[in-house]
PDB file of C-alpha atoms and ligand atoms in Angstrom:
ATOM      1  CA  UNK O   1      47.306  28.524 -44.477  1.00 72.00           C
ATOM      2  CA  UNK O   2      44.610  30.972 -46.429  1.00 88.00           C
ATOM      3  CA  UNK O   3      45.914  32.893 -49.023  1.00 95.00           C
ATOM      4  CA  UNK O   4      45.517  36.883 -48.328  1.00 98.00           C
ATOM      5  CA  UNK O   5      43.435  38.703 -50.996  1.00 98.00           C
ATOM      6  CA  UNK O   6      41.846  41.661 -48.967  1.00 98.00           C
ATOM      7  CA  UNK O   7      42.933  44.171 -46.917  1.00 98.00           C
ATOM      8  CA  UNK O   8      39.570  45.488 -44.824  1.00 99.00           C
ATOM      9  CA  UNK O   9      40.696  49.117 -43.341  1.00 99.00           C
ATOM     10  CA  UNK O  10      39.137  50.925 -40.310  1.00 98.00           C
ATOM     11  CA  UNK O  11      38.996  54.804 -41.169  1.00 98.00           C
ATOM     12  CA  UNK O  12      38.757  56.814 -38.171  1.00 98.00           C
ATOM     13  CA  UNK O  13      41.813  56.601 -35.798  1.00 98.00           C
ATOM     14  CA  UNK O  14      43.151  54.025 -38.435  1.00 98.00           C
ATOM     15  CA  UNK O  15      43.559  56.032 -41.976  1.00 98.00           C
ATOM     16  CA  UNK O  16      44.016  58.846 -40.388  1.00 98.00           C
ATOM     17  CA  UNK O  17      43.764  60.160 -36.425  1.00 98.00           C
ATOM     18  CA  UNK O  18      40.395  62.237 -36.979  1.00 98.00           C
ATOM     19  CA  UNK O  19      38.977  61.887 -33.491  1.00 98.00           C
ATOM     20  CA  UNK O  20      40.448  64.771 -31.509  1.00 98.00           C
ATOM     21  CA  UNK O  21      40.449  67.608 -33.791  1.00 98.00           C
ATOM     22  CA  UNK O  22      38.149  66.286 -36.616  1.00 98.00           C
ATOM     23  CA  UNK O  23      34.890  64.786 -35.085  1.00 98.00           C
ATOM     24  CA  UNK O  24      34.864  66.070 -31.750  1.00 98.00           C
ATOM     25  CA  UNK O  25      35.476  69.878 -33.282  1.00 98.00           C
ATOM     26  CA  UNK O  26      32.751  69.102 -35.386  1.00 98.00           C
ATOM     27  CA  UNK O  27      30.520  67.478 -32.422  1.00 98.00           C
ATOM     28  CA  UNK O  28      31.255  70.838 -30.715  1.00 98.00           C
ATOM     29  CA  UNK O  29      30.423  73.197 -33.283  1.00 98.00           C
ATOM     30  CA  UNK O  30      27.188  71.501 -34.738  1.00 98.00           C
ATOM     31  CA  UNK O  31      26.304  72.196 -30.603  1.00 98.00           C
ATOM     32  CA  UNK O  32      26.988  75.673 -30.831  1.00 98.00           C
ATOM     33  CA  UNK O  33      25.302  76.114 -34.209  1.00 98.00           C
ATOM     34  CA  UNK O  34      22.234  74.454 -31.859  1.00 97.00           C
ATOM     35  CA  UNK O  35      22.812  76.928 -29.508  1.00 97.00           C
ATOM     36  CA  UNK O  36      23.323  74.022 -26.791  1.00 97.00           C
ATOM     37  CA  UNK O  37      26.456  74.553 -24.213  1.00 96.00           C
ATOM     38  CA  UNK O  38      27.337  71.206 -24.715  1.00 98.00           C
ATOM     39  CA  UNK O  39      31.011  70.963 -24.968  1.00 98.00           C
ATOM     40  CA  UNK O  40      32.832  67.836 -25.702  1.00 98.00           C
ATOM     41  CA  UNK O  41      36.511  68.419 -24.151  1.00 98.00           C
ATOM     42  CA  UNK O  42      39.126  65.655 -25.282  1.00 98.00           C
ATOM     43  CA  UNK O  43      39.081  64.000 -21.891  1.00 98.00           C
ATOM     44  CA  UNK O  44      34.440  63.486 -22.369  1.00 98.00           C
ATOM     45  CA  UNK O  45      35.380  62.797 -25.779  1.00 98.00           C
ATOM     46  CA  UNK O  46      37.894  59.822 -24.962  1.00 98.00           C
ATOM     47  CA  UNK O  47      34.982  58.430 -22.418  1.00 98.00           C
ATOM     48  CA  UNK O  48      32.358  58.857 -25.552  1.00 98.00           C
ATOM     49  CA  UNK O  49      34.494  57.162 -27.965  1.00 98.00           C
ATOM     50  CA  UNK O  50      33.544  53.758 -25.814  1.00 98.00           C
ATOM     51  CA  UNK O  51      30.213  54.159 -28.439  1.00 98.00           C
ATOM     52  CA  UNK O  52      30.391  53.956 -31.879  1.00 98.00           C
ATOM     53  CA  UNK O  53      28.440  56.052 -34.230  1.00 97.00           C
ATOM     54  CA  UNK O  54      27.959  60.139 -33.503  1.00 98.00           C
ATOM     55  CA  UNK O  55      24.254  59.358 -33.436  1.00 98.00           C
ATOM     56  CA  UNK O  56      24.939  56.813 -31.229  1.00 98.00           C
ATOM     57  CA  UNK O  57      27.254  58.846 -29.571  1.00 98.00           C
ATOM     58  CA  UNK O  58      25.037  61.658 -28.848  1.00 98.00           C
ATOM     59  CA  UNK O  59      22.094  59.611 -27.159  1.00 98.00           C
ATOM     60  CA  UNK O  60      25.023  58.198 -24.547  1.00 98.00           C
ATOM     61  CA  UNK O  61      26.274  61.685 -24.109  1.00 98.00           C
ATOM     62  CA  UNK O  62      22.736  62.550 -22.862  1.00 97.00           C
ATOM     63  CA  UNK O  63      22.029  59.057 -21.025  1.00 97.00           C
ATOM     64  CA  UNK O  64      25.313  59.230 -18.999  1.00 98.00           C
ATOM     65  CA  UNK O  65      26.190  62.403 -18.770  1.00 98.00           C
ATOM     66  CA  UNK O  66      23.489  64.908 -19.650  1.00 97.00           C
ATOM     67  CA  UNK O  67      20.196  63.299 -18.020  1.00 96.00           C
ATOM     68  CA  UNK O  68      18.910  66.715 -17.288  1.00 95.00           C
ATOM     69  CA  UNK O  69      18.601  67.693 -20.626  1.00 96.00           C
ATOM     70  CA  UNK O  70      14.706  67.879 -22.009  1.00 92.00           C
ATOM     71  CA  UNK O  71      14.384  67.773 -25.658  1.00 88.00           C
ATOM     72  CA  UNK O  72      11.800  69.593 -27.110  1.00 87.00           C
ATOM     73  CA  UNK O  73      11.399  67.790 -30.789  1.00 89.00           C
ATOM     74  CA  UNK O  74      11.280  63.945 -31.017  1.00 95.00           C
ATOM     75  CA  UNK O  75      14.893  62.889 -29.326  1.00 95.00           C
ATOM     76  CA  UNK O  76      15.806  61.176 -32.616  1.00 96.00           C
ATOM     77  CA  UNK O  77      14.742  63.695 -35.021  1.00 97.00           C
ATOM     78  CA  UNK O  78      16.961  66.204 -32.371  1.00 97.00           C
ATOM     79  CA  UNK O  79      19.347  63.947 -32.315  1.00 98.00           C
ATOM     80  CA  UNK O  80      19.376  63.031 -36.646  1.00 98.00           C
ATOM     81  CA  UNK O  81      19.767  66.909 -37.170  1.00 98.00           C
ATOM     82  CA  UNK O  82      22.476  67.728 -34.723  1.00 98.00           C
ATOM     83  CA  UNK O  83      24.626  64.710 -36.376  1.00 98.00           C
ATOM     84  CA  UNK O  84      23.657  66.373 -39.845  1.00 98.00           C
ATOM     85  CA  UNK O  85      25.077  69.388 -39.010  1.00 98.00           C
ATOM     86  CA  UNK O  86      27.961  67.452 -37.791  1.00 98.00           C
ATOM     87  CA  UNK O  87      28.776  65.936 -40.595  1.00 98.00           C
ATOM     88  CA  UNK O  88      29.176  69.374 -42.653  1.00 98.00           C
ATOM     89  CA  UNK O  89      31.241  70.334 -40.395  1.00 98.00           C
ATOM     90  CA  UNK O  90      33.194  67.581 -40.078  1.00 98.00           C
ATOM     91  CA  UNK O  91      33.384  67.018 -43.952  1.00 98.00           C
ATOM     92  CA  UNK O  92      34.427  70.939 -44.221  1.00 98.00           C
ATOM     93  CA  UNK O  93      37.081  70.448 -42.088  1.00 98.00           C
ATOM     94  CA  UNK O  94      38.646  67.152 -43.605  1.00 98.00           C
ATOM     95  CA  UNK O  95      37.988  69.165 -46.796  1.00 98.00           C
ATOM     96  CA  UNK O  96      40.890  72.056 -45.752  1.00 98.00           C
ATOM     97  CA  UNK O  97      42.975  69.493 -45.056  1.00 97.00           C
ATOM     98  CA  UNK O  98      43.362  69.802 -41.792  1.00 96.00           C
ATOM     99  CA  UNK O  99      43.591  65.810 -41.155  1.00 98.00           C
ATOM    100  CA  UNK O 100      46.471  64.141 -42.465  1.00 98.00           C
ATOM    101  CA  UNK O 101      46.818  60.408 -43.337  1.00 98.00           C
ATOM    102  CA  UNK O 102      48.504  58.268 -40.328  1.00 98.00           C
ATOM    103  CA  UNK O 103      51.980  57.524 -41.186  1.00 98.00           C
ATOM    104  CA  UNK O 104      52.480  54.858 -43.377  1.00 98.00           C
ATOM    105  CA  UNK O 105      48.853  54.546 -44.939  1.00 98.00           C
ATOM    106  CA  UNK O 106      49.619  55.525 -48.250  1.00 98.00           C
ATOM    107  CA  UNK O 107      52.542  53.189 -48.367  1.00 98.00           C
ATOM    108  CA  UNK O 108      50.396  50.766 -47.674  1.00 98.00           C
ATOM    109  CA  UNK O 109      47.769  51.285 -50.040  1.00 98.00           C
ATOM    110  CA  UNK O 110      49.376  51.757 -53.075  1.00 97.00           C
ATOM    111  CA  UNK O 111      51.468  48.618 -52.562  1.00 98.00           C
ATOM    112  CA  UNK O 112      48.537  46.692 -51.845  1.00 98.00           C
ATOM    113  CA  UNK O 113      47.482  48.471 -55.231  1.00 96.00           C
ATOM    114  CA  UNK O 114      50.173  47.685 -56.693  1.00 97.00           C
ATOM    115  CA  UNK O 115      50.395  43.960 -55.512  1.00 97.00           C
ATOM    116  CA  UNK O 116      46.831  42.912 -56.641  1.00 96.00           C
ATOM    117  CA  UNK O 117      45.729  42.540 -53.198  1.00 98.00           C
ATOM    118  CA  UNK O 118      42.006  43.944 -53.259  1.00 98.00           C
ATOM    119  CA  UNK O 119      40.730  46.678 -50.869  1.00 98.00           C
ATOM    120  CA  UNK O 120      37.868  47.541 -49.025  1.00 98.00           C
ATOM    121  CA  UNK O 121      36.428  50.356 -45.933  1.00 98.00           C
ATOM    122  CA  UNK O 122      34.651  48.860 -42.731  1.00 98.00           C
ATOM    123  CA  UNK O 123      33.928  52.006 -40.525  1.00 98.00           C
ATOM    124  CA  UNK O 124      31.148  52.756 -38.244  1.00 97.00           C
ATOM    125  CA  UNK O 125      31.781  56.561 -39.818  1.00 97.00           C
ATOM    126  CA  UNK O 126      29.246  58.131 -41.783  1.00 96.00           C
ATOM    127  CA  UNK O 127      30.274  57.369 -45.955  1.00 98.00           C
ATOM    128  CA  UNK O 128      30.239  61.049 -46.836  1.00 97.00           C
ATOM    129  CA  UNK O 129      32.793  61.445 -44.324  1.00 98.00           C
ATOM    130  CA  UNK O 130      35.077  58.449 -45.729  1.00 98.00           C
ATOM    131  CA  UNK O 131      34.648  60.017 -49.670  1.00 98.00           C
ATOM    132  CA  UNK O 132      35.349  63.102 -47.879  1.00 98.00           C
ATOM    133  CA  UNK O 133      38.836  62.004 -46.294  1.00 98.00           C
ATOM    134  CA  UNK O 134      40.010  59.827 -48.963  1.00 98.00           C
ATOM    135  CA  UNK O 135      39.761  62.561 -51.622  1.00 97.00           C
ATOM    136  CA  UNK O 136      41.220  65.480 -49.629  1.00 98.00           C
ATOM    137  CA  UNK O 137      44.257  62.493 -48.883  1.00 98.00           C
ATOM    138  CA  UNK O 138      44.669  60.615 -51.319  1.00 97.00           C
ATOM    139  CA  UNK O 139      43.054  62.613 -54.938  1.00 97.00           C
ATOM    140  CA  UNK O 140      39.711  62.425 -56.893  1.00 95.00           C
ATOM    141  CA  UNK O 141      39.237  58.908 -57.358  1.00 94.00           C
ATOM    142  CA  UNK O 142      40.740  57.932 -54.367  1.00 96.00           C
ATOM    143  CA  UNK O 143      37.693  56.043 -53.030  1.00 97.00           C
ATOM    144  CA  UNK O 144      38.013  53.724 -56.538  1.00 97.00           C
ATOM    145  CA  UNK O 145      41.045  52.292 -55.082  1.00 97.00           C
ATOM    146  CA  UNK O 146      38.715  50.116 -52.666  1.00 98.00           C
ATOM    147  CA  UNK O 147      35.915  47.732 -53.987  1.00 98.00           C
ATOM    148  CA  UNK O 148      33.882  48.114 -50.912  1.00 98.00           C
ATOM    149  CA  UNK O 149      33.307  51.257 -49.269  1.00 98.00           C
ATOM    150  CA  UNK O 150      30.951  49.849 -45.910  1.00 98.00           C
ATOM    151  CA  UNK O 151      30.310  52.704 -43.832  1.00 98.00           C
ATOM    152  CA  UNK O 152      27.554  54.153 -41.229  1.00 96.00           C
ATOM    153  CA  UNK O 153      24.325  53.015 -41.515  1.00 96.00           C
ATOM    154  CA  UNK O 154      24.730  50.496 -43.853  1.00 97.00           C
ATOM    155  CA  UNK O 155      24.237  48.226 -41.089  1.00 97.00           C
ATOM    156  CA  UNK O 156      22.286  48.166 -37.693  1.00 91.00           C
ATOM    157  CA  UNK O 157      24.542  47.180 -35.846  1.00 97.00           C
ATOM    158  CA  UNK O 158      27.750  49.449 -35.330  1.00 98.00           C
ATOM    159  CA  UNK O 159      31.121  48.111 -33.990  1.00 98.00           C
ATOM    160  CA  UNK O 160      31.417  46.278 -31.546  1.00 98.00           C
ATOM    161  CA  UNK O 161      29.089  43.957 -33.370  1.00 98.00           C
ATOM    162  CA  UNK O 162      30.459  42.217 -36.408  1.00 98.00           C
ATOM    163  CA  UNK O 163      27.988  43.731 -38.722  1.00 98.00           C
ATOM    164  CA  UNK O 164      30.017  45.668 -40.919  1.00 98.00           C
ATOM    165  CA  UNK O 165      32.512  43.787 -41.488  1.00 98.00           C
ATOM    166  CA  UNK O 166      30.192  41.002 -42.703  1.00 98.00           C
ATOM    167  CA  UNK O 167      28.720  43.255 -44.996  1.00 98.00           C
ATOM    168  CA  UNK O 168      31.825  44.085 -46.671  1.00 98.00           C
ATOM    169  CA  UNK O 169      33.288  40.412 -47.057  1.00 98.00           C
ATOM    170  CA  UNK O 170      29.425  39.749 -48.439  1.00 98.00           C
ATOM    171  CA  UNK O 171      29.828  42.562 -50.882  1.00 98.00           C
ATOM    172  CA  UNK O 172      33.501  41.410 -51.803  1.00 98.00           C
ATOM    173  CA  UNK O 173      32.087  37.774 -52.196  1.00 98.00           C
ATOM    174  CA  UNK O 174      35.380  37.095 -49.655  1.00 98.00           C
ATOM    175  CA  UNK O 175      35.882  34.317 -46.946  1.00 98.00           C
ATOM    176  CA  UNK O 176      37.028  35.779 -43.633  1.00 98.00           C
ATOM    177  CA  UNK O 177      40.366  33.992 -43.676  1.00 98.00           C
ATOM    178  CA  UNK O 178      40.791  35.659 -46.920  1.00 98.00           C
ATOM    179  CA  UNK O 179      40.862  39.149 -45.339  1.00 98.00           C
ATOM    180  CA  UNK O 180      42.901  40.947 -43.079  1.00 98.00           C
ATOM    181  CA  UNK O 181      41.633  43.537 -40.878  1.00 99.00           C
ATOM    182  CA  UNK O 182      43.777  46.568 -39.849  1.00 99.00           C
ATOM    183  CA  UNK O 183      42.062  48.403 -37.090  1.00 98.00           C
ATOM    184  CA  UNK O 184      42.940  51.296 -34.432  1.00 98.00           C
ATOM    185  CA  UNK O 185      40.296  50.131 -31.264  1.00 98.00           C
ATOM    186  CA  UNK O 186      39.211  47.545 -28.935  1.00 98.00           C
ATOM    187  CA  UNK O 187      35.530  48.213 -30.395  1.00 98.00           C
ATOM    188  CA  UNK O 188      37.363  47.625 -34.218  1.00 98.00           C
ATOM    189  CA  UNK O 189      38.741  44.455 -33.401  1.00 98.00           C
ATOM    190  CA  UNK O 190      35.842  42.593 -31.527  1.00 98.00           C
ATOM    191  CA  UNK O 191      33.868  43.759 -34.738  1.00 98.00           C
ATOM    192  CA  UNK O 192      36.490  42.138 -37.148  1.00 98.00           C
ATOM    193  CA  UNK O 193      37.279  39.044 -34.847  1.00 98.00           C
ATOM    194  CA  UNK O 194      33.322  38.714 -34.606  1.00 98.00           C
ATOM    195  CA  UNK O 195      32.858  38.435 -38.128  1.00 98.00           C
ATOM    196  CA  UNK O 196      35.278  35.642 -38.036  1.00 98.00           C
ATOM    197  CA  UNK O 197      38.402  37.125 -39.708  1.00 98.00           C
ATOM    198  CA  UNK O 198      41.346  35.976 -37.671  1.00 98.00           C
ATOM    199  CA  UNK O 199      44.605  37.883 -38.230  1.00 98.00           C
ATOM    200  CA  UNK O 200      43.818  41.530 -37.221  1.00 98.00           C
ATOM    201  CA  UNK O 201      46.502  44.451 -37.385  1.00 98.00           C
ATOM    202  CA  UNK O 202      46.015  47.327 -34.591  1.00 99.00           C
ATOM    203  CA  UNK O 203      47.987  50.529 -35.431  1.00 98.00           C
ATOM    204  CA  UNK O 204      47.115  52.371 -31.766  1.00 98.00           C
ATOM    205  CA  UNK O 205      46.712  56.346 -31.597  1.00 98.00           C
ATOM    206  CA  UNK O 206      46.455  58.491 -28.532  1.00 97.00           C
ATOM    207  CA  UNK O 207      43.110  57.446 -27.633  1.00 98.00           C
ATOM    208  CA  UNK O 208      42.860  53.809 -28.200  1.00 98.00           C
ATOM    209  CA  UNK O 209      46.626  52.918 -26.997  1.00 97.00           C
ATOM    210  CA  UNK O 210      45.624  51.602 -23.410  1.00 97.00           C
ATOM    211  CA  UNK O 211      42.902  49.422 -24.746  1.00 98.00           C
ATOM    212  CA  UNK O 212      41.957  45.846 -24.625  1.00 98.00           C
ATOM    213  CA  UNK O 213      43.698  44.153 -28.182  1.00 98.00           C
ATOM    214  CA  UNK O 214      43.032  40.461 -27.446  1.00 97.00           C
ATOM    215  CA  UNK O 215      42.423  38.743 -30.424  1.00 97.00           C
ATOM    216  CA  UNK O 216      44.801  40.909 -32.534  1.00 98.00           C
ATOM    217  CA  UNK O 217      47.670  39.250 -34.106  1.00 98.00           C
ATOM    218  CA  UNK O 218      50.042  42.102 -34.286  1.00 98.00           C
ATOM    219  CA  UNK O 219      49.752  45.698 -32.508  1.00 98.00           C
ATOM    220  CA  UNK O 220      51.926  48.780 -33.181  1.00 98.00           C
ATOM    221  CA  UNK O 221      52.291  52.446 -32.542  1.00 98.00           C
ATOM    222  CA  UNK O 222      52.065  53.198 -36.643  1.00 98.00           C
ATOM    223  CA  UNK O 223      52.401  51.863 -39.673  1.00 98.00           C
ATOM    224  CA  UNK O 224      55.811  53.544 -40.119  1.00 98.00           C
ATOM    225  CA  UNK O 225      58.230  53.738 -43.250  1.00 97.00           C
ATOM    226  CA  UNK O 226      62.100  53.793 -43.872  1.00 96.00           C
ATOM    227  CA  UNK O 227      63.112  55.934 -41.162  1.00 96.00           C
ATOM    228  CA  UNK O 228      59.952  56.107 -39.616  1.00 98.00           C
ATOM    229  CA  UNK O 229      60.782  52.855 -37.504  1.00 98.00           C
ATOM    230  CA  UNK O 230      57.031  51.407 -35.491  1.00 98.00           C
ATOM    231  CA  UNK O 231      56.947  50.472 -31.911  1.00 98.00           C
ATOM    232  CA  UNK O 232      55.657  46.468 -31.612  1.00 98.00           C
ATOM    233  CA  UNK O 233      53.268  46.715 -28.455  1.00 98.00           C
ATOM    234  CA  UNK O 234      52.154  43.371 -29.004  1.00 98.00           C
ATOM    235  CA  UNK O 235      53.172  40.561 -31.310  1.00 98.00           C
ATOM    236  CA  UNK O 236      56.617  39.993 -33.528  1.00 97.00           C
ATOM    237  CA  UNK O 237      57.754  41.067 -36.864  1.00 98.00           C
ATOM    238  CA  UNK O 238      61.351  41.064 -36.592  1.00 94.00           C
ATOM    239  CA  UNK O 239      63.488  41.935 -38.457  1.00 96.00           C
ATOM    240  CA  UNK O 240      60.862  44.589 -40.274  1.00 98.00           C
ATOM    241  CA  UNK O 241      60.892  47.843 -38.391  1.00 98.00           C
ATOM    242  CA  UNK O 242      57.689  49.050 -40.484  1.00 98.00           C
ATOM    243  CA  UNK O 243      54.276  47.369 -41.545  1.00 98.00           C
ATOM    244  CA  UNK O 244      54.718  46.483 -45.355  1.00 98.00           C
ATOM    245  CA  UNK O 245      52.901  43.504 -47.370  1.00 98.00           C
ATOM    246  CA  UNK O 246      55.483  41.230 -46.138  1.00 98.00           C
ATOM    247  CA  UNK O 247      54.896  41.760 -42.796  1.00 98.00           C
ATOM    248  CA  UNK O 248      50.782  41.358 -43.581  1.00 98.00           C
ATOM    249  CA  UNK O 249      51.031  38.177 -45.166  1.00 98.00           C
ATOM    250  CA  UNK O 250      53.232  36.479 -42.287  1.00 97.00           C
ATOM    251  CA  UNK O 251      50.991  37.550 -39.871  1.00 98.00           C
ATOM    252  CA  UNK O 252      47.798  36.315 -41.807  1.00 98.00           C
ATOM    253  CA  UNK O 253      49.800  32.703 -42.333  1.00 97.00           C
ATOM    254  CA  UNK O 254      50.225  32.950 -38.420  1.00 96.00           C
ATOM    255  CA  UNK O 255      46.688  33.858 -37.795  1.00 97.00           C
ATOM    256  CA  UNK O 256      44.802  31.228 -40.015  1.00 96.00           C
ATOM    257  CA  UNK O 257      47.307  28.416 -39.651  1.00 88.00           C
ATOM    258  CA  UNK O 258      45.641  27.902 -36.267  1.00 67.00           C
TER     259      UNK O 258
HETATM  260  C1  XBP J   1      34.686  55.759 -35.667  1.00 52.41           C
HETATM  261  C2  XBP J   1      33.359  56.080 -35.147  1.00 52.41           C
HETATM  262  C3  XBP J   1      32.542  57.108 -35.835  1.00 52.41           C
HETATM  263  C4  XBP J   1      33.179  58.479 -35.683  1.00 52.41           C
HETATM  264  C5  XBP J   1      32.158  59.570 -35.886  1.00 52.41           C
HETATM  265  O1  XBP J   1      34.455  54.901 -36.750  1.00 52.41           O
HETATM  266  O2  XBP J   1      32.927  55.467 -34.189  1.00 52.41           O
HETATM  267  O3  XBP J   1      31.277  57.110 -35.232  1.00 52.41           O
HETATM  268  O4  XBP J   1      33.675  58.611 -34.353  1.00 52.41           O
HETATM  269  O5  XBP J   1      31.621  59.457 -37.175  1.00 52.41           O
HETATM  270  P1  XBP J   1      35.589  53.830 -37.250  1.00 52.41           P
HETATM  271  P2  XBP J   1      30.026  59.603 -37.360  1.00 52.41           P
HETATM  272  O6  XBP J   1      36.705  53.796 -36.221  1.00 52.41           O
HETATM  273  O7  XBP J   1      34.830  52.525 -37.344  1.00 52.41           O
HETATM  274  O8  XBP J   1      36.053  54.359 -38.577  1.00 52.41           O
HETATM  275  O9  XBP J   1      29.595  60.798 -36.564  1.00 52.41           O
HETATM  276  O10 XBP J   1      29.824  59.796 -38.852  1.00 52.41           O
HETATM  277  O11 XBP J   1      29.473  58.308 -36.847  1.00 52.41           O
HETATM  278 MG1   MG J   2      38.583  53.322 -35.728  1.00 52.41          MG
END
């Protein structure tokens, strides 16, 4: 058994459900600031999630479901300054507070805090928009609570690929059985298992909760809290009825005992 020294989070969907009325509100009004009539409902926006990255996002927006549109400017300068506007937007929003951590998350943290067990960010998000939701959360200063912040562009590759998560266990100087991923998507979890690390917690939201998990040790509806039981969707941790430290490390001894 490897002993459990990180916790690697996923932000969006994970930290906090910022999909539905954080990015794809700012998606939509970054288009209207463009003067564009692209509109991202929630039902496109579940289909768009399948890419990672807004930039990213965009281009397969326009590949699959926008080929008539004809770009004037260079499609990746278009494309750079739509997702800049984006991101004020989106960092505005978080900024009023408007997105809430998931349940359970600061629990979580601060006993990990509190337990020595080191932290660190692997998102495909863009890092402004991490800084943005961990201080309007969790305080000024928040984002010194984790060694690693890896976010965005970082890398090349974006989730699915293992990339990022690489990159943080590089930066944390950690071996994979050493971490513990806690993701929200099927994307999040192919990145983490790809990078090797082999006990990976899902905590599911409204757009993720019907996808492919294989390869996660443990899946729930939430994190939870005392009287805040979780759903188990797949996996055990009877008799806990919420996702504390103890339930982390028993699932890490079950995932790198293998
Ligand atoms: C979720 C993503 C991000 C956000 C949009 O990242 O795929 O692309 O949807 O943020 P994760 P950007 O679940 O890995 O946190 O527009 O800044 O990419
Ligand atoms: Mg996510």
């Amino acid at each position: 058994m490897s002993e459990l020294k990180a916790l690697l989070f996923d932000v969006d969907g994970t930290l906090a459900d910022t999909e539905r009325n954080g990015h794809r509100v700012a998606f939509n009004a970054a288009f209207a600031d463009a003067g564009l009539d692209w509109e991202w409902n929630e039902e496109l926006y579940g289909k768009l999630l399948a890419v990672t990255g807004g930039k990213e996002r965009i281009r397969f927006y326009l590949e699959e479901f926008n080929r008539g549109f004809r770009c004037q400017l260079d499609p990746d300068l278009f494309i750079a300054g739509l997702h800049r506007a984006k991101t004020s937007h989106y960092k505005a929003l978080i900024a009023s507070g408007a997105i809430p951590l998931r349940s359970g998350v600061r629990r979580l943290l601060q006993e990990a805090v509190v337990h020595g067990l080191r932290l660190g960010i692997a998102t495909t998000t863009t890092p402004d928009n991490v800084f943005a939701l961990l201080e309007s959360t969790l305080g000024v200063g928040a984002a010194s609570w984790f060694e690693v912040i890896a976010a965005g562009d970082v890398v090349a590759a974006k989730k699915p690929a293992p990339d990022i998560y690489r990159w943080a266990m590089a930066k944390m100087d950690l071996e994979a059985d050493s971490c513990l991923a806690i993701e929200d998507s099927h994307n999040g979890v192919r990145s983490a298992r790809g990078a090797g690390i082999r006990s990976v917690l899902v905590s599911v939201n409204g757009y993720t909760e019907n996808e492919d998990f294989s390869g996660a040790g443990l899946v729930v509806s939430h994190l939870g809290g005392n009287g805040d039981p979780c759903r188990v969707l797949s996996g055990s941790m009877a008799p806990a009825t919420w996702v504390d430290l103890a339930v982390l490390r028993t699932l890490h001894s079950q995932c790198t005992d293998l």
